[in-house]
mmCIF file of C-alpha atoms in Angstrom:
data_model
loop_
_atom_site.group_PDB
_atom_site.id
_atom_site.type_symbol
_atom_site.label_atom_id
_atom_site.label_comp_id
_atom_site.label_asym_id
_atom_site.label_seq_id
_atom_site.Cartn_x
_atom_site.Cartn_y
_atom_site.Cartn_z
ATOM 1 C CA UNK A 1 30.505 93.461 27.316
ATOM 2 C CA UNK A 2 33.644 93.611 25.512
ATOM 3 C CA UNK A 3 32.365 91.061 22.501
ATOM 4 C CA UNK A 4 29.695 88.883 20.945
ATOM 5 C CA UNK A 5 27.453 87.100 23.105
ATOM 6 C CA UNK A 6 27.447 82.926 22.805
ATOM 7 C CA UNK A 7 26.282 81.995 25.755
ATOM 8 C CA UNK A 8 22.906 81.719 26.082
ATOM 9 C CA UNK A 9 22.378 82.208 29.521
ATOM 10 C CA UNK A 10 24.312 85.483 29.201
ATOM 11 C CA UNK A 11 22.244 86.795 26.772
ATOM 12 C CA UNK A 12 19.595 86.027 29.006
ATOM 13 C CA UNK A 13 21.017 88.140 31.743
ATOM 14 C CA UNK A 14 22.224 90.920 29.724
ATOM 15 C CA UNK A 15 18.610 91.280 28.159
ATOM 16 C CA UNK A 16 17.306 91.472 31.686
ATOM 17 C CA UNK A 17 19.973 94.233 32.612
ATOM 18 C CA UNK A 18 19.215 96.400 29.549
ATOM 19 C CA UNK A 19 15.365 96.003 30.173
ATOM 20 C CA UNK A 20 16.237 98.039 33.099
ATOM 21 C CA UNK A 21 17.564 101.160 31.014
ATOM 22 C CA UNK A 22 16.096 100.933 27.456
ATOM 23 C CA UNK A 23 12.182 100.712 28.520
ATOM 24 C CA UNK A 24 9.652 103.123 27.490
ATOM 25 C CA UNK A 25 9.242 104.340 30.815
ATOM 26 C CA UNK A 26 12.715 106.041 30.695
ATOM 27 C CA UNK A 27 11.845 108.221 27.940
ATOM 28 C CA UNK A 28 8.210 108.861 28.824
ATOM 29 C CA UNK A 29 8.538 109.181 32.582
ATOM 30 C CA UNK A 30 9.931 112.355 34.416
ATOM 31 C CA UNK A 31 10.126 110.525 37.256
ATOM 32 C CA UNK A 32 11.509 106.989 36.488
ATOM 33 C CA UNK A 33 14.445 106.194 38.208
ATOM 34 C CA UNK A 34 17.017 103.319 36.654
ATOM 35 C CA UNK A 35 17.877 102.636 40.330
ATOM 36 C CA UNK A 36 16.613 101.807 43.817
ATOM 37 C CA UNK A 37 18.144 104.728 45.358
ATOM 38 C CA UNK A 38 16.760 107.385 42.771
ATOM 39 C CA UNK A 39 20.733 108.901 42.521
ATOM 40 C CA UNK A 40 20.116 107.641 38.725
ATOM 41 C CA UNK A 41 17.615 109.050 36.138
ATOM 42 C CA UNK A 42 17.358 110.809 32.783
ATOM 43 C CA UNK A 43 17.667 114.696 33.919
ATOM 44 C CA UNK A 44 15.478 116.769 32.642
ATOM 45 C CA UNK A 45 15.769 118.999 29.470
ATOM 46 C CA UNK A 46 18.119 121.978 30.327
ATOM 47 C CA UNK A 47 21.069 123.616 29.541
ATOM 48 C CA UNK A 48 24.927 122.440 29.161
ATOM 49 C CA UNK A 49 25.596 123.452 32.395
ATOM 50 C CA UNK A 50 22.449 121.919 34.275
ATOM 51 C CA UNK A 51 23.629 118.251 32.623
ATOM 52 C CA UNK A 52 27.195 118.916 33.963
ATOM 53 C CA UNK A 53 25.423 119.484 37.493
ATOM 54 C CA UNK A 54 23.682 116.657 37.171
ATOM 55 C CA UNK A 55 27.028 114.310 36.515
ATOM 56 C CA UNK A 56 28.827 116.313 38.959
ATOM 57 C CA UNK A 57 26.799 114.926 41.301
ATOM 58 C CA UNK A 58 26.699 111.512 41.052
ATOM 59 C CA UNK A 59 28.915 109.176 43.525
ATOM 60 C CA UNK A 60 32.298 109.311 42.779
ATOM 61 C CA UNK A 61 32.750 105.314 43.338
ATOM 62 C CA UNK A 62 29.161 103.535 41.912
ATOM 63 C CA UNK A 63 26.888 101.198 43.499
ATOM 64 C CA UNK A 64 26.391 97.700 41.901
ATOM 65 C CA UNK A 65 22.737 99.480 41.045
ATOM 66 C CA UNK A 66 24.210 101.676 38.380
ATOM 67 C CA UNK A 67 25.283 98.625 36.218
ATOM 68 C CA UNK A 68 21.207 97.051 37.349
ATOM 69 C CA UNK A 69 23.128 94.576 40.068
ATOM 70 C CA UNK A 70 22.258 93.360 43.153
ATOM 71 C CA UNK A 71 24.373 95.397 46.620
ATOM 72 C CA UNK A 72 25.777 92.118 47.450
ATOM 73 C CA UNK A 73 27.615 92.183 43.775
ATOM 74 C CA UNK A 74 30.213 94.312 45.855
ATOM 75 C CA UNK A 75 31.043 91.796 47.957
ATOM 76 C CA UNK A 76 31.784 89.366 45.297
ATOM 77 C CA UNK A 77 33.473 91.977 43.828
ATOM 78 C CA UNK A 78 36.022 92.394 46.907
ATOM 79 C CA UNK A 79 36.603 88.817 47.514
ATOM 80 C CA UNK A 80 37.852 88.278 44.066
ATOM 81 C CA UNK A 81 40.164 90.868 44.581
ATOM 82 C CA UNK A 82 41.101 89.731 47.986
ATOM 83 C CA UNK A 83 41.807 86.003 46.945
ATOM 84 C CA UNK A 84 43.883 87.655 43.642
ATOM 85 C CA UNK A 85 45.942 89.408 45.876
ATOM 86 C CA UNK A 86 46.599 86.653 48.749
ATOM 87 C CA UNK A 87 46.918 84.456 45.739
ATOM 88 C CA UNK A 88 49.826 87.091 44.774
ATOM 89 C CA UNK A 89 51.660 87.084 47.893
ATOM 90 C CA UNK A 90 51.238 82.882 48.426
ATOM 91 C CA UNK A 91 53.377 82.944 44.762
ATOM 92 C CA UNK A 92 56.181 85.451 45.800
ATOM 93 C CA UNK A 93 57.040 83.654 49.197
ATOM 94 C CA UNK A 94 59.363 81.822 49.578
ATOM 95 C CA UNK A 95 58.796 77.907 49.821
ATOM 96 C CA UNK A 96 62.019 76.858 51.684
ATOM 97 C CA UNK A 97 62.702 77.940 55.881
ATOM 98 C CA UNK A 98 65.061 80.860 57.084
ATOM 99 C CA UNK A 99 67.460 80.211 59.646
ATOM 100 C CA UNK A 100 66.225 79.891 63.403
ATOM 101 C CA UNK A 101 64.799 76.004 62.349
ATOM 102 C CA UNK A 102 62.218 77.324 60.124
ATOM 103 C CA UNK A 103 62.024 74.615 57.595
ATOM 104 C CA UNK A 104 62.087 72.091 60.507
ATOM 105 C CA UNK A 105 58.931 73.855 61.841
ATOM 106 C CA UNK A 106 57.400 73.679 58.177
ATOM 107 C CA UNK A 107 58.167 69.895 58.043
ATOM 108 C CA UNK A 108 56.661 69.188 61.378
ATOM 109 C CA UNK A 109 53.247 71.062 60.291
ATOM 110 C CA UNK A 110 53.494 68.776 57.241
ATOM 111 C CA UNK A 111 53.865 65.932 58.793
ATOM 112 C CA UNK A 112 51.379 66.250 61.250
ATOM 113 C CA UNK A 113 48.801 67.753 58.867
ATOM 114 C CA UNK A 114 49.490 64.319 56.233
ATOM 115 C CA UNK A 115 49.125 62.123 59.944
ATOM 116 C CA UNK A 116 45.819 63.965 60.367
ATOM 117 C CA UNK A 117 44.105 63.384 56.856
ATOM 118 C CA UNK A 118 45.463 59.720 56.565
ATOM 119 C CA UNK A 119 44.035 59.246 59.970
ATOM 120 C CA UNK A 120 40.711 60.682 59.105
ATOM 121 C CA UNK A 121 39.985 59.596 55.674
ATOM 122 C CA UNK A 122 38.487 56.100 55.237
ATOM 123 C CA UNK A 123 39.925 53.495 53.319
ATOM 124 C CA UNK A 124 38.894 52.307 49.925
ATOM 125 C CA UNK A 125 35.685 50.869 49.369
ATOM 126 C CA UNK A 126 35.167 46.679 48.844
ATOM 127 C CA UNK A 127 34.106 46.907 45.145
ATOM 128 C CA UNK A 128 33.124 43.452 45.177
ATOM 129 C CA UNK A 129 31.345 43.399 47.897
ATOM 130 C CA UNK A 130 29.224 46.160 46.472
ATOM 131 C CA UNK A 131 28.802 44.275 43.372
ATOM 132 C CA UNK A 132 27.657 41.110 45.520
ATOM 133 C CA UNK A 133 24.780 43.083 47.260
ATOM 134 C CA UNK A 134 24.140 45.280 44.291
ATOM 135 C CA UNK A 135 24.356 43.269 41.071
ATOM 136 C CA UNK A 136 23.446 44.696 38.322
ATOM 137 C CA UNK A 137 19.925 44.701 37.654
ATOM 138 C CA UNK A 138 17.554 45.331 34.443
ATOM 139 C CA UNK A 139 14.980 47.426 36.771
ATOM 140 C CA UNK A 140 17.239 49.493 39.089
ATOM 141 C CA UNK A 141 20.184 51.419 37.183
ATOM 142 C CA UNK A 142 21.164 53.025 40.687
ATOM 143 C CA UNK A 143 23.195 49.565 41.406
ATOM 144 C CA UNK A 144 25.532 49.894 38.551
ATOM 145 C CA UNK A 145 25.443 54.136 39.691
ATOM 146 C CA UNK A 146 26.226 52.996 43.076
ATOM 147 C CA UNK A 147 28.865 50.793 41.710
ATOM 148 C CA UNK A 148 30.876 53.078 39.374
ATOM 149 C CA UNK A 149 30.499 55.600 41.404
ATOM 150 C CA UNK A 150 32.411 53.808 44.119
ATOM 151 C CA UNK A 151 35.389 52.755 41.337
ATOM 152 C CA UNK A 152 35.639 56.362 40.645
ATOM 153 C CA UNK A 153 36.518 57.274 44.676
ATOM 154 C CA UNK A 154 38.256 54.327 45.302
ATOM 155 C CA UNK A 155 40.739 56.254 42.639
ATOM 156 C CA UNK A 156 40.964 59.132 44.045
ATOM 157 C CA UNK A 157 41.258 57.841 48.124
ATOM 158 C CA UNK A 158 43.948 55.585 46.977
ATOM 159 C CA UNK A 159 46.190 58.712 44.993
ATOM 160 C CA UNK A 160 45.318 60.671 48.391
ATOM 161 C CA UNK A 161 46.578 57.579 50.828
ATOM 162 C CA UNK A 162 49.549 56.752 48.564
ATOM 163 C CA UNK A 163 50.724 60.183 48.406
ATOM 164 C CA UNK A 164 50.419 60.776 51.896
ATOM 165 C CA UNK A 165 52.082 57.628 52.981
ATOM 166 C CA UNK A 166 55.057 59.508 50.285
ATOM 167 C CA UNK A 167 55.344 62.616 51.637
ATOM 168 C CA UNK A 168 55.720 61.222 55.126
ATOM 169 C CA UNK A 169 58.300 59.062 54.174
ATOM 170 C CA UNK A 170 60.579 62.248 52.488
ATOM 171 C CA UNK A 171 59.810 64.123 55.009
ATOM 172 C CA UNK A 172 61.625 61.810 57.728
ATOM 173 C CA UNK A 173 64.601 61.104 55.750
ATOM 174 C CA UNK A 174 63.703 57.572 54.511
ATOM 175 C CA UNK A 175 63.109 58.250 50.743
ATOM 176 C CA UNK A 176 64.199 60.833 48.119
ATOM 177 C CA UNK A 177 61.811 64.103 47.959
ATOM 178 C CA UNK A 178 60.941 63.863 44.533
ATOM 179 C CA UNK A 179 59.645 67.118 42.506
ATOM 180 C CA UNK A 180 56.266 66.007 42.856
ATOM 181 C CA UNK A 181 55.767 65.135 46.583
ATOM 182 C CA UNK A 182 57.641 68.962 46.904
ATOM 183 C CA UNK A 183 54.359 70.063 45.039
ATOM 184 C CA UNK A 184 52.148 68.585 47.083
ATOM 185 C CA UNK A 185 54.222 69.360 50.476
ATOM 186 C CA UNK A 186 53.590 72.867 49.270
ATOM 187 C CA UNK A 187 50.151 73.192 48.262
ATOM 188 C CA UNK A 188 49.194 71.388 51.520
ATOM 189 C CA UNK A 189 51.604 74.105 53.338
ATOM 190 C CA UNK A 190 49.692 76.770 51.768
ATOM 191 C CA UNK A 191 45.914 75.047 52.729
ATOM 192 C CA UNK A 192 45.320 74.089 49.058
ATOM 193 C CA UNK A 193 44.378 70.577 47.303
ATOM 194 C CA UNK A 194 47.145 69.132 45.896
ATOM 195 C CA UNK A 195 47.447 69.169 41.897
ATOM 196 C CA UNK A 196 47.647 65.432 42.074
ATOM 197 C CA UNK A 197 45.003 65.005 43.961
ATOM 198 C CA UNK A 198 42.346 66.840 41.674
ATOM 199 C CA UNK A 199 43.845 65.239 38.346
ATOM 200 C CA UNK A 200 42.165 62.431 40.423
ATOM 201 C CA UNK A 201 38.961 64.166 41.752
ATOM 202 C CA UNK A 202 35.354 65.682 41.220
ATOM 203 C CA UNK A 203 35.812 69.632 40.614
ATOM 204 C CA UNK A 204 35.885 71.587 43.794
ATOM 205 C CA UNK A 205 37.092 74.932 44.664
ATOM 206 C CA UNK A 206 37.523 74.269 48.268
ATOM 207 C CA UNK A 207 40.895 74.757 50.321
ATOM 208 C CA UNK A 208 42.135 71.916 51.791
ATOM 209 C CA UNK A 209 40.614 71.709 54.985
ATOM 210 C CA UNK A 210 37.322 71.692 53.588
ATOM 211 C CA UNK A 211 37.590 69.846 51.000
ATOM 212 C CA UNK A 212 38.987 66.782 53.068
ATOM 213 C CA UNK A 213 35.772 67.547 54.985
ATOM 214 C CA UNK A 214 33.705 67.331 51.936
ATOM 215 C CA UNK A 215 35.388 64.523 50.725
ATOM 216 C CA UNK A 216 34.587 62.939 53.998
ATOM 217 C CA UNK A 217 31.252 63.272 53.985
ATOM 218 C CA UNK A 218 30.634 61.875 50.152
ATOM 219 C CA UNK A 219 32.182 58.537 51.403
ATOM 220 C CA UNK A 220 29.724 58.378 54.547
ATOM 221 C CA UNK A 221 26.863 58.914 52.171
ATOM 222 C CA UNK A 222 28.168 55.963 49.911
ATOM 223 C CA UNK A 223 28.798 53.989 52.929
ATOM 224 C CA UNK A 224 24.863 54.651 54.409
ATOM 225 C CA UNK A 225 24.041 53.413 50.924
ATOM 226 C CA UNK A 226 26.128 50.602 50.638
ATOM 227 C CA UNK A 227 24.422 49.471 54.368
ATOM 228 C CA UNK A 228 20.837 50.470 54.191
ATOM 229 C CA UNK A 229 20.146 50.923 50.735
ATOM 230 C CA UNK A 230 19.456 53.884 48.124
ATOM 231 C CA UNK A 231 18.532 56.704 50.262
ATOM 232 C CA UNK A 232 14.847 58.492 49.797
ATOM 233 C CA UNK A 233 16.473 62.218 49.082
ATOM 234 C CA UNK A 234 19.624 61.957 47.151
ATOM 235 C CA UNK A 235 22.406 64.597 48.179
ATOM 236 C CA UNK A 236 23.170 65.193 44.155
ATOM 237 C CA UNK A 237 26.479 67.021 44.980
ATOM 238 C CA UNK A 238 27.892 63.958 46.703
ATOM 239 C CA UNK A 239 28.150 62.495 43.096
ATOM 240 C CA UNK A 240 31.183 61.717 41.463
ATOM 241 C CA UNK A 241 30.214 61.891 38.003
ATOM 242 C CA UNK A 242 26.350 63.708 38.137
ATOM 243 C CA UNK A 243 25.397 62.922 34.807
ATOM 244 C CA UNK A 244 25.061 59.377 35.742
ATOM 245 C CA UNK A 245 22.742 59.436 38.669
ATOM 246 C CA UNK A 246 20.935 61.872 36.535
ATOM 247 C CA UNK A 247 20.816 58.980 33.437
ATOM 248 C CA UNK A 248 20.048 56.157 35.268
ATOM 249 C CA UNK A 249 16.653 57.602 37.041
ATOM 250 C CA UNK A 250 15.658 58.334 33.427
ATOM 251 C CA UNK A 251 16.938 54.829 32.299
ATOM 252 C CA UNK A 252 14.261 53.286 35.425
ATOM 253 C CA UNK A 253 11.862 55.306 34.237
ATOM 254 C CA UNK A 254 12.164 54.343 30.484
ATOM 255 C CA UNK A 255 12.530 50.546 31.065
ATOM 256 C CA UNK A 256 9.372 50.612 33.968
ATOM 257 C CA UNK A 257 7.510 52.270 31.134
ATOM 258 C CA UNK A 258 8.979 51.042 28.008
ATOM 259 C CA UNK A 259 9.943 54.106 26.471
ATOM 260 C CA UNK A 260 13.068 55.297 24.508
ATOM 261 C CA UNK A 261 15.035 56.690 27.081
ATOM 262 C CA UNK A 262 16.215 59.621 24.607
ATOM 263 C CA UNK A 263 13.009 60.858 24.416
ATOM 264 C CA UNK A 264 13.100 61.786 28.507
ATOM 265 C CA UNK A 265 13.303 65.051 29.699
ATOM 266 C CA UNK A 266 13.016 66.195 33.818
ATOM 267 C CA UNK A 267 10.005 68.246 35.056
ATOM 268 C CA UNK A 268 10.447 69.641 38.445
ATOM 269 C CA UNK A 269 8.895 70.311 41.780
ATOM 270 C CA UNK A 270 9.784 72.182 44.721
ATOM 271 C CA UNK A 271 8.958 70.753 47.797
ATOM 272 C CA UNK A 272 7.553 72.015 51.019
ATOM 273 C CA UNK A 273 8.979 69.513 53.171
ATOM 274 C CA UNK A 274 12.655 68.807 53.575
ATOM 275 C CA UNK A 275 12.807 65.163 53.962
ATOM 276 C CA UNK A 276 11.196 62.039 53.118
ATOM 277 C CA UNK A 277 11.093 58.645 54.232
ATOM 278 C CA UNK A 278 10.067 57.347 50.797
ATOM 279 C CA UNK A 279 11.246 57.815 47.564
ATOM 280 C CA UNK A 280 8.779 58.627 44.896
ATOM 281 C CA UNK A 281 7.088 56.427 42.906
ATOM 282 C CA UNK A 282 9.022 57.602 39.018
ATOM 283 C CA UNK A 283 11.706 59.917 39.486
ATOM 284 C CA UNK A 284 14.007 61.081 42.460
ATOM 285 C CA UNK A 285 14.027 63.661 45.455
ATOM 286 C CA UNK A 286 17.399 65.405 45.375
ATOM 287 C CA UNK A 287 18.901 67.917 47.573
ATOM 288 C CA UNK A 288 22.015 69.564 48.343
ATOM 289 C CA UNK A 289 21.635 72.529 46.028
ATOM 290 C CA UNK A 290 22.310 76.416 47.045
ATOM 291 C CA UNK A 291 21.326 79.334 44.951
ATOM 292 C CA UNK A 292 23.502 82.472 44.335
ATOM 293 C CA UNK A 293 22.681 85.626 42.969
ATOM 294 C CA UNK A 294 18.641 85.076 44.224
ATOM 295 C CA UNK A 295 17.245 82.763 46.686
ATOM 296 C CA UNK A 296 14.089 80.245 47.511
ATOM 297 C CA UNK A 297 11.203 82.497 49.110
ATOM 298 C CA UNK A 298 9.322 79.203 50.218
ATOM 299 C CA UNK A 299 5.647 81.235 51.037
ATOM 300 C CA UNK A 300 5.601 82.680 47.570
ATOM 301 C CA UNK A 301 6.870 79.618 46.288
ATOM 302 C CA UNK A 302 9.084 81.433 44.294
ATOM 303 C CA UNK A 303 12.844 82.964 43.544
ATOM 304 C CA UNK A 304 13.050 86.511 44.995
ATOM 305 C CA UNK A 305 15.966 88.799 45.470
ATOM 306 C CA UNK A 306 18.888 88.037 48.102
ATOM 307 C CA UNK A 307 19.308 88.929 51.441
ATOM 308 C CA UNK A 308 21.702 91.515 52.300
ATOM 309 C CA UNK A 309 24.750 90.173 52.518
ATOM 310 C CA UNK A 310 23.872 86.640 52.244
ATOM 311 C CA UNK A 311 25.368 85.298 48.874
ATOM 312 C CA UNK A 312 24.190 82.152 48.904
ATOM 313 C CA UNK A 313 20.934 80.579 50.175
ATOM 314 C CA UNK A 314 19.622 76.745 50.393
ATOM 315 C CA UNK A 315 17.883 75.754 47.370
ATOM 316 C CA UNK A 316 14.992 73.869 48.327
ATOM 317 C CA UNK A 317 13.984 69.980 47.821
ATOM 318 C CA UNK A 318 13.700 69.310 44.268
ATOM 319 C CA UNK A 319 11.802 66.247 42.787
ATOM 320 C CA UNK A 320 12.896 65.015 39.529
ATOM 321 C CA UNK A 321 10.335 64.088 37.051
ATOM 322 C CA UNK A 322 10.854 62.094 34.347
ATOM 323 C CA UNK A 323 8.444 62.909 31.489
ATOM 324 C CA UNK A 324 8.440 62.240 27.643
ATOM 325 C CA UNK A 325 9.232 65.691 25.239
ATOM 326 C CA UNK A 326 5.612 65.544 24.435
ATOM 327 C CA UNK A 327 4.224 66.360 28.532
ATOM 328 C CA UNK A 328 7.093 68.457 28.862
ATOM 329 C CA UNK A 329 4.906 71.637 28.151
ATOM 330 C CA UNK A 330 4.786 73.519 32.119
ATOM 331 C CA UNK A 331 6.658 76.442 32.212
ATOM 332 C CA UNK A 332 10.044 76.352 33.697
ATOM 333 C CA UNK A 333 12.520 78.608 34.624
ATOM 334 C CA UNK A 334 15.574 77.030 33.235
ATOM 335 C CA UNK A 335 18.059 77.874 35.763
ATOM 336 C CA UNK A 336 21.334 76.230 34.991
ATOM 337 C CA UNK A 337 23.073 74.297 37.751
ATOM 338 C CA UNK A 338 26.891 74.066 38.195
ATOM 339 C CA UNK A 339 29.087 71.409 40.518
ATOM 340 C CA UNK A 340 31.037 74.646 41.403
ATOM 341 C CA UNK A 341 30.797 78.321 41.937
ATOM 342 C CA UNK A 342 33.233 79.014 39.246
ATOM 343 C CA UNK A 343 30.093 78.173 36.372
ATOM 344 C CA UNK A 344 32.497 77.192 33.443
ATOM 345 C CA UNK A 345 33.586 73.386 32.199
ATOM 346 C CA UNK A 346 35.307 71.410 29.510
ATOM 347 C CA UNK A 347 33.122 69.164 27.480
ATOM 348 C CA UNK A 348 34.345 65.351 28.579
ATOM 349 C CA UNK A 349 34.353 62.785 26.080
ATOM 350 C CA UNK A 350 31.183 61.643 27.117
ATOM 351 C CA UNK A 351 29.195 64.641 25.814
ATOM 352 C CA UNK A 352 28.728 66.023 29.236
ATOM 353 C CA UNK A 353 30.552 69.529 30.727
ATOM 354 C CA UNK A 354 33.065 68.414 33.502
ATOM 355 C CA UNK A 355 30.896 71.475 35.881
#
C-alpha cells in the first residue's frame, strides 16, 4: 500500500482484499484457489525446482484477480492511462494556428462554440420572485433550499454568460484578449470547462460538452420546482451545495417532531418502484445515484458483483429516513457517496467535504 492506512473506508477494503489470501482455508486446503480462474494457489510441498515451475508458469502480465479485483479493474486501469497520455499531448501542442489560416479556423470554432452555449443556456433565475412564492417558512426548510440554491447558480450562469459575451467580443476585434479570456478560449478549444468557470461551480469532472448538458438540466429541474412545486423524488445530484437539501429534510423532521435536530441521523430504504407521485410522509425519495465497483441486483435486493464491462450501474430509489441516534440500530452498509468519480474533497468552512 505504500504507507499507513487513515482512511477508513480503505481499511475497509484492504481488510476485504487480504481476507481473500490470509484465511485458514489457504493453509488447510490443497485445493483452495485465491482466484476465480484457479491460475493462483499455494503449490504443493516439493522441491526448489517444482516452486520455480510453478512461478514459471504463471501469466506473464496479471489479471486484476491476482491483486482480489474485479476484471473490469483493467479497464479503469487503461482509461487512466489513456486520459494521462491525451492529457500529455493536449499540453505539448501548440495553442496558436500555423500558416494556411489556421488560427482563423480556431477562432471561428470558438466563436461558434461560445454562440452555441450562450444560446442554449438559460438566463439567471428571478431570485425575488422565488422568494415571493417561496418565503421562508418555519415548517418547510426546502423554500430557503430552493432559494439559496438558486443564488448559488445564478453565480455561476452569470460568470458563464459574462465570459462568453468576452470572449466573443476579443475574438472579433472589438476588445483586448486579455490573459484570462486566452485561458478560457483554450480550454473550450480543447473540450474542457473553463478554470473560471469551476472557481464558480459544483465539482464535476465532465468535458465541456457534457457538462453544459448537465448544467442544463440542473436549471430545468429548479425551474419545474420553481413552477409546480418541490418535486416527489429529488434528483440529489442536481444540488448545488448537497449538504443542504440533506439538512433541511432533517431540520422538517426535527421541528414537525420537536426534536434537536443534532440528534438526527438517516435510515434508508431501497425502493422497488422508480417513481412516485407523492412524497413521503417524514423524510425524502432521492434519486440520481450510480454505483461503481458493484451494482443494485433488485430481486435479491441486494449489491452483487458488476457486469462485465459495465463500470457503472443505476443505483436504485433511495428513501431518506430521518430517525433519532437511539432507532438508528438496523444494520447498514455504510457505503460512502461522492458528487464525483474522483472520491476525494477539501473540507469547506462549513464542516462539510466539497465531494
Amino acid at each position: 500500500y505504500g504507507g499507513r492506512v487513515t482512511d477508513a473506508h480503505d481499511r475497509r477494503t484492504l481488510m476485504c482484499i487480504l481476507d481473500l489470501f490470509y484465511c485458514e482455508a489457504a493453509v488447510l486446503d490443497d485445493s483452495f484457489r485465491f482466484s476465480p480462474s484457479g491460475l493462483y494457489y499455494a503449490p504443493p510441498e516439493g522441491d526448489h525446482d517444482s516452486y520455480l515451475a510453478y512461478i514459471k508458469g504463471l501469466p506473464l502480465i496479471a489479471e486484476p484477480e491476482v491483486f482480489g479485483l474485479h476484471a473490469n479493474a483493467d479497464i479503469t486501469k487503461d482509461q487512466q492511462e489513456t486520459d494521462l497520455m491525451l492529457d500529455s499531448l493536449l499540453a505539448c501542442q501548440g495553442k496558436s494556428g500555423g500558416g494556411g489560416g489556421g488560427h482563423a479556423g480556431r477562432d471561428a470554432v470558438l466563436g461558434d462554440l461560445a454562440a452555441d452555449i450562450a444560446t442554449r443556456l438559460p438566463q439567471p433565475f428571478d431570485i425575488e420572485a422565488a422568494r415571493y412564492k417561496y418565503p421562508v417558512d418555519y415548517h418547510e426548510s426546502m423554500n430557503t433550499v430552493l432559494t439559496q440554491e438558486l443564488v448559488r447558480f445564478n453565480g455561476l450562469i452569470e460568470a458563464i454568460h459574462s465570459s462568453l459575451g468576452s470572449l466573443q467580443k476579443a475574438l472579433k476585434g472589438q476588445v483586448l484578449m486579455s490573459e484570462e479570456l486566452e485561458a478560457l478560449g483554450n480550454a473550450m478549444y480543447d473540450g474542457k470547462v473553463p478554470g473560471a468557470w469551476m472557481a464558480k461551480s459544483y465539482p464535476s469532472m465532465k468535458p465541456l460538452a457534457s457538462y453544459i448538458g448537465d448544467l442544463i438540466d440542473r436549471i430545468t429541474m429548479f425551474n419545474g420546482w420553481l413552477a409546480h412545486g418541490p418535486p416527489a423524488v429529488f434528483w440529489i445530484t442536481g444540488f448545488y451545495f448537497t449538504h443542504a437539501f440533506l439538512t433541511g429534510v432533517k431540520q422538517n423532521y426535527a421541528r414537525k417532531h420537536r426534536i434537536p435536530i443534532d440528534t438526527i441521523n438517516f435510515n434508508f430504504r431501497c425502493m422497488d418502484e422508480d417513481a412516485f407521485d407523492t412524497p413521503p410522509e417524514d423524510g425524502a425519495y432521492v434519486g440520481g445515484m450510480y454505483v461503481e465497483g458493484a451494482r443494485w441486483d433488485p430481486a435479491a435486493r441486494l449489491l452483487a458483483d458488476s457486469h462485465p464491462k459495465v463500470l457503472y450501474s443505476h443505483a436504485p430509489l433511495l428513501m431518506l429516513i430521518p430517525a433519532t441516534q437511539s432507532d438508528d440500530h438496523l444494520p447498514h452498509y455504510e457505503c460512502p457517496l461522492y458528487r464525483t468519480p474522483e472520491r476525494r474533497g477539501v473540507l469547506a468552512t462549513t464542516g462539510h467535504s466539497t465531494n
